[in-house]
mmCIF file of C-alpha atoms in Angstrom:
data_model
loop_
_atom_site.group_PDB
_atom_site.id
_atom_site.type_symbol
_atom_site.label_atom_id
_atom_site.label_comp_id
_atom_site.label_asym_id
_atom_site.label_seq_id
_atom_site.Cartn_x
_atom_site.Cartn_y
_atom_site.Cartn_z
ATOM 1 C CA MET A 1 -0.312 1.931 -25.884
ATOM 2 C CA ASN A 2 -3.524 0.342 -23.494
ATOM 3 C CA TYR A 3 -3.705 1.514 -19.683
ATOM 4 C CA GLU A 4 -6.527 -0.395 -19.207
ATOM 5 C CA ASN A 5 -5.039 -3.446 -17.775
ATOM 6 C CA PHE A 6 -2.986 -3.589 -14.484
ATOM 7 C CA ILE A 7 -1.972 -6.047 -11.926
ATOM 8 C CA ALA A 8 -4.859 -6.606 -9.395
ATOM 9 C CA TYR A 9 -4.827 -4.300 -6.159
ATOM 10 C CA SER A 10 -6.834 -5.476 -3.054
ATOM 11 C CA PRO A 11 -7.390 -2.258 -0.881
ATOM 12 C CA HIS A 12 -7.682 -4.698 2.165
ATOM 13 C CA PHE A 13 -4.244 -4.784 1.652
ATOM 14 C CA CYS A 14 -3.707 -1.329 3.362
ATOM 15 C CA GLU A 15 -6.708 -1.430 5.811
ATOM 16 C CA SER A 16 -5.894 -4.753 7.175
ATOM 17 C CA ILE A 17 -2.241 -3.312 8.277
ATOM 18 C CA GLU A 18 -3.445 0.549 8.969
ATOM 19 C CA LYS A 19 -6.102 -1.320 11.888
ATOM 20 C CA GLN A 20 -3.007 -2.504 13.634
ATOM 21 C CA LEU A 21 -1.243 0.690 13.732
ATOM 22 C CA PHE A 22 -3.290 2.012 16.757
ATOM 23 C CA GLU A 23 -2.089 -0.600 18.567
ATOM 24 C CA VAL A 24 1.521 0.193 17.956
ATOM 25 C CA LEU A 25 2.244 3.623 17.386
ATOM 26 C CA LYS A 26 1.728 6.896 19.235
ATOM 27 C CA GLU A 27 -1.112 9.025 18.503
ATOM 28 C CA GLU A 28 1.204 11.384 17.056
ATOM 29 C CA GLU A 29 2.968 8.598 15.111
ATOM 30 C CA LEU A 30 -0.263 7.681 13.321
ATOM 31 C CA GLU A 31 -0.033 10.079 10.044
ATOM 32 C CA LEU A 32 3.424 9.315 9.235
ATOM 33 C CA GLY A 33 2.578 5.396 10.149
ATOM 34 C CA LYS A 34 -0.433 5.985 7.541
ATOM 35 C CA PHE A 35 1.457 7.325 4.682
ATOM 36 C CA ILE A 36 4.267 4.612 5.414
ATOM 37 C CA VAL A 37 1.625 2.057 4.714
ATOM 38 C CA GLY A 38 0.213 3.586 1.770
ATOM 39 C CA ASN A 39 3.928 3.245 0.025
ATOM 40 C CA LEU A 40 4.041 -0.288 0.831
ATOM 41 C CA ASP A 41 4.229 -3.213 -1.934
ATOM 42 C CA HIS A 42 1.922 -6.102 -1.596
ATOM 43 C CA LYS A 43 5.284 -7.703 -0.191
ATOM 44 C CA GLY A 44 4.972 -5.533 2.748
ATOM 45 C CA GLU A 45 8.163 -3.670 1.577
ATOM 46 C CA LEU A 46 8.946 0.228 1.197
ATOM 47 C CA SER A 47 7.776 1.210 -2.519
ATOM 48 C CA LEU A 48 9.757 4.426 -1.798
ATOM 49 C CA GLY A 49 13.377 5.193 -0.113
ATOM 50 C CA ILE A 50 13.632 6.222 3.564
ATOM 51 C CA GLU A 51 15.115 9.266 2.125
ATOM 52 C CA GLU A 52 12.520 10.032 -0.088
ATOM 53 C CA ILE A 53 9.587 9.292 2.465
ATOM 54 C CA ALA A 54 11.283 12.017 4.687
ATOM 55 C CA LYS A 55 11.483 14.126 2.287
ATOM 56 C CA ILE A 56 7.925 14.492 0.771
ATOM 57 C CA PHE A 57 6.529 13.518 4.868
ATOM 58 C CA TYR A 58 8.547 16.212 6.670
ATOM 59 C CA ASP A 59 9.750 18.684 3.758
ATOM 60 C CA SER A 60 13.301 17.683 5.287
ATOM 61 C CA SER A 61 15.604 14.450 4.852
ATOM 62 C CA THR A 62 17.852 15.013 7.741
ATOM 63 C CA GLU A 63 19.488 12.337 9.743
ATOM 64 C CA LYS A 64 16.930 12.655 12.609
ATOM 65 C CA LYS A 65 13.994 12.550 10.430
ATOM 66 C CA MET A 66 15.220 9.351 8.276
ATOM 67 C CA GLU A 67 15.734 7.680 11.770
ATOM 68 C CA LYS A 68 12.029 8.256 12.418
ATOM 69 C CA VAL A 69 10.703 6.973 9.283
ATOM 70 C CA GLU A 70 13.068 3.887 9.660
ATOM 71 C CA GLU A 71 11.573 3.404 13.451
ATOM 72 C CA ILE A 72 8.140 3.583 12.564
ATOM 73 C CA TYR A 73 8.738 1.304 9.630
ATOM 74 C CA HIS A 74 10.122 -1.612 11.301
ATOM 75 C CA LYS A 75 7.184 -1.233 13.971
ATOM 76 C CA ILE A 76 4.965 -1.668 10.912
ATOM 77 C CA ARG A 77 7.187 -4.731 9.796
ATOM 78 C CA ASN A 78 6.783 -6.444 13.127
ATOM 79 C CA LEU A 79 2.915 -6.294 12.854
ATOM 80 C CA ASP A 80 1.143 -9.219 11.413
ATOM 81 C CA LEU A 81 1.480 -8.988 7.815
ATOM 82 C CA GLU A 82 0.184 -12.308 6.368
ATOM 83 C CA GLU A 83 -3.681 -11.412 6.587
ATOM 84 C CA ALA A 84 -2.913 -8.144 4.755
ATOM 85 C CA ILE A 85 -0.437 -10.266 2.237
ATOM 86 C CA ASN A 86 -2.791 -12.881 1.895
ATOM 87 C CA SER A 87 -5.406 -10.251 0.820
ATOM 88 C CA VAL A 88 -3.695 -9.249 -2.433
ATOM 89 C CA ASN A 89 -4.694 -11.438 -5.433
ATOM 90 C CA PRO A 90 -1.687 -12.335 -7.400
ATOM 91 C CA CYS A 91 -3.515 -12.920 -10.449
ATOM 92 C CA ALA A 92 -3.553 -10.496 -13.416
ATOM 93 C CA GLU A 93 -6.991 -9.384 -14.041
ATOM 94 C CA TYR A 94 -8.915 -5.883 -14.386
ATOM 95 C CA VAL A 95 -8.621 -3.717 -11.198
ATOM 96 C CA LYS A 96 -11.834 -2.438 -9.440
ATOM 97 C CA SER A 97 -11.519 1.573 -10.133
ATOM 98 C CA ASP A 98 -11.887 3.217 -6.317
ATOM 99 C CA LEU A 99 -13.803 6.541 -8.311
ATOM 100 C CA ILE A 100 -15.420 7.144 -11.249
ATOM 101 C CA VAL A 101 -15.330 10.352 -13.518
ATOM 102 C CA GLU A 102 -18.253 10.558 -15.910
ATOM 103 C CA ARG A 103 -19.311 13.107 -18.349
ATOM 104 C CA THR A 104 -22.751 15.147 -17.789
ATOM 105 C CA GLU A 105 -24.153 17.728 -19.498
ATOM 106 C CA THR A 106 -23.048 20.262 -17.132
ATOM 107 C CA GLY A 107 -19.383 18.856 -16.694
ATOM 108 C CA TYR A 108 -17.694 16.016 -15.174
ATOM 109 C CA GLN A 109 -19.210 14.426 -12.226
ATOM 110 C CA ILE A 110 -17.482 11.897 -9.512
ATOM 111 C CA ILE A 111 -19.026 8.675 -8.721
ATOM 112 C CA ALA A 112 -17.947 6.493 -5.349
ATOM 113 C CA ASP A 113 -18.777 3.514 -4.724
ATOM 114 C CA ASN A 114 -20.278 4.046 -1.246
ATOM 115 C CA ASN A 115 -20.838 0.148 -0.255
ATOM 116 C CA ASP A 116 -16.734 0.322 0.054
ATOM 117 C CA PHE A 117 -17.128 2.657 2.723
ATOM 118 C CA ASN A 118 -19.955 1.491 4.811
ATOM 119 C CA LEU A 119 -18.256 0.313 8.041
ATOM 120 C CA ASN A 120 -19.911 -0.798 11.389
ATOM 121 C CA ILE A 121 -18.926 -1.812 14.676
ATOM 122 C CA SER A 122 -20.619 -5.330 15.596
ATOM 123 C CA SER A 123 -23.593 -4.744 17.842
ATOM 124 C CA TYR A 124 -22.608 -8.015 19.557
ATOM 125 C CA TYR A 125 -19.168 -6.553 20.418
ATOM 126 C CA LEU A 126 -20.649 -3.610 21.816
ATOM 127 C CA ASN A 127 -22.928 -5.128 24.015
ATOM 128 C CA LEU A 128 -20.312 -7.492 25.050
ATOM 129 C CA LEU A 129 -18.364 -4.512 25.927
ATOM 130 C CA LYS A 130 -20.754 -2.549 28.022
ATOM 131 C CA ASN A 131 -22.085 -5.563 29.818
ATOM 132 C CA SER A 132 -18.613 -7.306 30.464
ATOM 133 C CA ASN A 133 -17.637 -7.890 34.219
ATOM 134 C CA ASP A 134 -14.255 -8.785 33.270
ATOM 135 C CA SER A 135 -11.812 -6.058 33.720
ATOM 136 C CA GLU A 136 -9.330 -7.437 31.554
ATOM 137 C CA VAL A 137 -11.940 -8.050 28.574
ATOM 138 C CA GLU A 138 -13.252 -4.805 29.001
ATOM 139 C CA GLU A 139 -9.778 -3.417 28.627
ATOM 140 C CA TYR A 140 -9.364 -5.279 25.846
ATOM 141 C CA LEU A 141 -12.427 -4.840 23.919
ATOM 142 C CA GLN A 142 -12.233 -0.996 24.590
ATOM 143 C CA LYS A 143 -8.566 -0.684 23.051
ATOM 144 C CA LYS A 144 -10.054 -2.560 20.059
ATOM 145 C CA TYR A 145 -13.157 -0.700 19.780
ATOM 146 C CA LYS A 146 -10.919 2.751 20.132
ATOM 147 C CA SER A 147 -8.969 0.817 16.994
ATOM 148 C CA ALA A 148 -12.049 0.274 15.217
ATOM 149 C CA LEU A 149 -13.269 3.683 15.325
ATOM 150 C CA TRP A 150 -10.252 5.538 14.454
ATOM 151 C CA LEU A 151 -10.195 3.100 11.317
ATOM 152 C CA ILE A 152 -13.767 3.886 10.265
ATOM 153 C CA LYS A 153 -12.916 7.624 10.834
ATOM 154 C CA SER A 154 -9.457 7.569 8.883
ATOM 155 C CA ILE A 155 -11.276 5.641 5.674
ATOM 156 C CA GLU A 156 -14.077 8.080 5.601
ATOM 157 C CA GLN A 157 -11.383 10.950 5.726
ATOM 158 C CA ARG A 158 -9.329 8.927 2.898
ATOM 159 C CA LYS A 159 -12.316 9.069 0.919
ATOM 160 C CA ASN A 160 -13.433 12.827 1.020
ATOM 161 C CA THR A 161 -9.390 13.600 0.591
ATOM 162 C CA ILE A 162 -8.881 11.284 -2.424
ATOM 163 C CA ILE A 163 -12.547 13.066 -4.342
ATOM 164 C CA LYS A 164 -10.953 16.691 -2.962
ATOM 165 C CA ILE A 165 -7.990 15.795 -5.102
ATOM 166 C CA LEU A 166 -9.853 14.148 -7.950
ATOM 167 C CA LYS A 167 -11.964 17.471 -8.486
ATOM 168 C CA THR A 168 -8.909 19.925 -8.533
ATOM 169 C CA VAL A 169 -7.043 17.005 -11.197
ATOM 170 C CA ILE A 170 -10.284 17.455 -13.422
ATOM 171 C CA ASP A 171 -9.749 20.840 -13.452
ATOM 172 C CA LYS A 172 -5.974 21.053 -14.237
ATOM 173 C CA GLN A 173 -6.471 18.031 -16.623
ATOM 174 C CA TYR A 174 -9.639 18.717 -18.381
ATOM 175 C CA ASP A 175 -8.303 18.404 -21.723
ATOM 176 C CA PHE A 176 -7.491 14.616 -20.991
ATOM 177 C CA PHE A 177 -10.889 13.959 -19.684
ATOM 178 C CA GLU A 178 -12.178 15.519 -23.030
ATOM 179 C CA TYR A 179 -9.777 14.259 -25.840
ATOM 180 C CA GLY A 180 -7.551 11.596 -24.099
ATOM 181 C CA PHE A 181 -4.115 10.414 -23.525
ATOM 182 C CA LYS A 182 -2.419 13.129 -25.787
ATOM 183 C CA TYR A 183 -3.692 15.639 -23.944
ATOM 184 C CA LEU A 184 -2.243 14.884 -20.083
ATOM 185 C CA TYR A 185 -0.049 17.749 -19.429
ATOM 186 C CA THR A 186 2.676 17.874 -16.837
ATOM 187 C CA MET A 187 1.577 18.651 -13.050
ATOM 188 C CA THR A 188 3.347 17.531 -9.990
ATOM 189 C CA MET A 189 1.698 16.481 -6.367
ATOM 190 C CA GLN A 190 3.004 19.768 -5.357
ATOM 191 C CA GLU A 191 0.620 21.840 -7.379
ATOM 192 C CA VAL A 192 -2.383 20.044 -6.409
ATOM 193 C CA ALA A 193 -1.442 19.888 -2.762
ATOM 194 C CA ASP A 194 -1.258 23.987 -2.675
ATOM 195 C CA ASP A 195 -4.108 24.233 -4.444
ATOM 196 C CA ILE A 196 -6.340 22.042 -1.580
ATOM 197 C CA GLU A 197 -4.565 23.292 1.062
ATOM 198 C CA MET A 198 -2.797 20.109 2.224
ATOM 199 C CA HIS A 199 0.665 18.857 2.463
ATOM 200 C CA GLU A 200 2.506 16.897 -0.521
ATOM 201 C CA SER A 201 2.620 13.629 1.470
ATOM 202 C CA THR A 202 -1.114 13.445 1.885
ATOM 203 C CA VAL A 203 -2.073 13.775 -1.664
ATOM 204 C CA SER A 204 0.765 11.001 -2.244
ATOM 205 C CA ARG A 205 -0.438 8.440 0.549
ATOM 206 C CA ALA A 206 -4.278 9.395 -1.108
ATOM 207 C CA THR A 207 -3.375 8.475 -4.549
ATOM 208 C CA THR A 208 -1.132 5.398 -3.804
ATOM 209 C CA ASN A 209 -2.804 2.403 -5.315
ATOM 210 C CA LYS A 210 -5.892 4.255 -6.213
ATOM 211 C CA TYR A 211 -7.555 3.788 -9.806
ATOM 212 C CA ILE A 212 -9.903 6.108 -11.741
ATOM 213 C CA GLN A 213 -12.299 5.119 -14.240
ATOM 214 C CA THR A 214 -12.513 7.857 -16.897
ATOM 215 C CA PRO A 215 -13.943 8.188 -20.307
ATOM 216 C CA HIS A 216 -10.768 6.738 -21.604
ATOM 217 C CA GLY A 217 -10.452 3.884 -19.453
ATOM 218 C CA THR A 218 -9.554 2.841 -15.927
ATOM 219 C CA VAL A 219 -5.860 4.448 -15.232
ATOM 220 C CA PRO A 220 -3.719 4.535 -12.196
ATOM 221 C CA PHE A 221 -4.293 8.107 -10.189
ATOM 222 C CA LYS A 222 -0.622 8.289 -9.985
ATOM 223 C CA ILE A 223 -0.513 8.830 -14.283
ATOM 224 C CA PHE A 224 -2.014 12.346 -13.871
ATOM 225 C CA PHE A 225 1.342 13.200 -12.166
ATOM 226 C CA ASN A 226 4.157 13.167 -14.196
ATOM 227 C CA SER A 227 6.924 14.800 -15.995
ATOM 228 C CA GLY A 228 7.432 15.598 -19.292
ATOM 229 C CA ILE A 229 8.854 18.538 -21.777
ATOM 230 C CA ASP A 230 7.560 21.769 -21.999
ATOM 231 C CA ASN A 231 3.846 21.300 -20.896
ATOM 232 C CA LEU A 232 3.095 18.024 -22.488
ATOM 233 C CA SER A 233 3.721 14.622 -20.096
ATOM 234 C CA SER A 234 5.809 12.075 -21.010
ATOM 235 C CA VAL A 235 2.459 9.808 -21.212
ATOM 236 C CA SER A 236 1.053 12.369 -23.769
ATOM 237 C CA ILE A 237 4.208 12.042 -25.838
ATOM 238 C CA LYS A 238 4.041 8.448 -25.976
ATOM 239 C CA ALA A 239 0.877 8.656 -27.096
ATOM 240 C CA ILE A 240 1.512 10.785 -30.012
ATOM 241 C CA ILE A 241 4.243 8.633 -30.757
ATOM 242 C CA VAL A 242 2.136 5.396 -31.114
ATOM 243 C CA GLU A 243 -0.449 7.308 -32.794
ATOM 244 C CA LEU A 244 1.812 8.404 -35.559
ATOM 245 C CA ILE A 245 3.450 5.094 -36.032
ATOM 246 C CA LYS A 246 0.079 3.433 -35.828
ATOM 247 C CA ASN A 247 -0.835 5.770 -38.811
ATOM 248 C CA GLU A 248 2.116 5.771 -41.037
ATOM 249 C CA ASP A 249 2.855 4.615 -44.501
ATOM 250 C CA LYS A 250 4.016 1.001 -43.613
ATOM 251 C CA LYS A 251 6.149 0.975 -46.820
ATOM 252 C CA SER A 252 8.012 4.648 -45.766
ATOM 253 C CA PRO A 253 8.157 4.213 -42.127
ATOM 254 C CA LEU A 254 8.785 7.671 -40.080
ATOM 255 C CA SER A 255 12.099 8.093 -38.870
ATOM 256 C CA ASP A 256 12.825 9.461 -35.040
ATOM 257 C CA SER A 257 13.947 12.832 -37.059
ATOM 258 C CA GLN A 258 10.775 12.796 -38.922
ATOM 259 C CA ILE A 259 8.848 12.468 -35.592
ATOM 260 C CA VAL A 260 10.762 15.320 -34.036
ATOM 261 C CA GLU A 261 9.728 17.394 -36.888
ATOM 262 C CA ILE A 262 6.026 16.709 -36.687
ATOM 263 C CA PHE A 263 6.190 17.634 -32.678
ATOM 264 C CA ASN A 264 7.998 20.684 -33.593
ATOM 265 C CA GLU A 265 5.210 21.691 -35.874
ATOM 266 C CA ARG A 266 1.921 20.617 -34.648
ATOM 267 C CA TYR A 267 2.822 20.724 -31.088
ATOM 268 C CA GLU A 268 5.565 23.395 -31.171
ATOM 269 C CA LEU A 269 7.213 20.709 -28.889
ATOM 270 C CA ASN A 270 11.266 21.596 -28.722
ATOM 271 C CA ILE A 271 12.007 17.568 -28.444
ATOM 272 C CA SER A 272 15.251 16.218 -29.394
ATOM 273 C CA ARG A 273 16.040 12.986 -31.713
ATOM 274 C CA ARG A 274 17.471 11.188 -28.851
ATOM 275 C CA THR A 275 14.357 11.354 -26.636
ATOM 276 C CA VAL A 276 12.282 10.636 -29.533
ATOM 277 C CA ALA A 277 14.459 7.255 -29.425
ATOM 278 C CA LYS A 278 13.896 6.876 -25.785
ATOM 279 C CA TYR A 279 10.243 7.143 -25.744
ATOM 280 C CA ARG A 280 10.139 4.816 -28.923
ATOM 281 C CA LYS A 281 12.304 2.317 -27.077
ATOM 282 C CA SER A 282 10.606 2.070 -23.994
ATOM 283 C CA LEU A 283 7.401 1.544 -25.719
ATOM 284 C CA ALA A 284 8.821 -1.750 -27.231
ATOM 285 C CA ILE A 285 8.642 0.092 -30.844
ATOM 286 C CA LYS A 286 11.411 -0.997 -33.266
ATOM 287 C CA GLY A 287 13.118 1.527 -35.664
ATOM 288 C CA SER A 288 11.707 2.455 -39.002
ATOM 289 C CA ARG A 289 13.881 0.282 -40.753
ATOM 290 C CA SER A 290 12.681 -2.640 -38.824
ATOM 291 C CA ARG A 291 9.063 -1.124 -39.409
ATOM 292 C CA MET A 292 8.980 -0.833 -43.173
ATOM 293 C CA LYS A 293 7.038 -3.553 -45.225
ATOM 294 C CA ASN A 294 7.912 -5.181 -48.785
ATOM 295 C CA LYS A 295 11.375 -4.021 -48.149
ATOM 296 C CA PRO A 296 13.734 -4.794 -51.263
#
């Protein structure tokens, strides 16, 4: 199971849209607007449903809240999304990690590429704003200046937030960073949100389309938030199944029932044969009979 290759993602996609929010949304609508932008796919369409966004952002999916989400989404859809969409590279390639986690003598260190966050306002336009005698031009530049300041502040805040989230993830998923995918535990965004005293929607938005370089490869940030059985995540269960089948006797491959027994004995995990079969099929691994070599 290889998690190192993913479809390329360009952070300019979100930033190209976010810098326009200031022009169409009220101050009190900006947070919801940023959350919606963080959940857009590369076509500018929602990756989450209206009801799910309302539930995460407001802790409520009432009709009124869903109407508000839909209203803001339509405002965003009416923006010029062409530049943002064109910023996405459609070719499959190695993604660039947003943060790097490195092992040190004292633990794990988080490294951020500060070049991604060094944004400045052009001195040319600042001088133009200060020396303009045209009230219309001054009003236009003032609006753009405020929009730029808001964008810079938002990006800086986003960097600090994602680092704060990752520190908590490292604490909770320490065994993963030490030993790999077999030791990835179940964890929810709400658990992390509670630890850092932020809203779950902030954690969701901050980690969407973000990639972390770990000692075990570059992975999507969202991989740390997943369900499973007992405390073992579905990613870990799949990793264990892959390893067991990779090391099995090819003349006598492991049946799903035998894999169930191994989970029970080695990992004290009460998993059903049907669940093992489901995970195996999701990994595109054939059944034991089809895997058998030198069949009579």
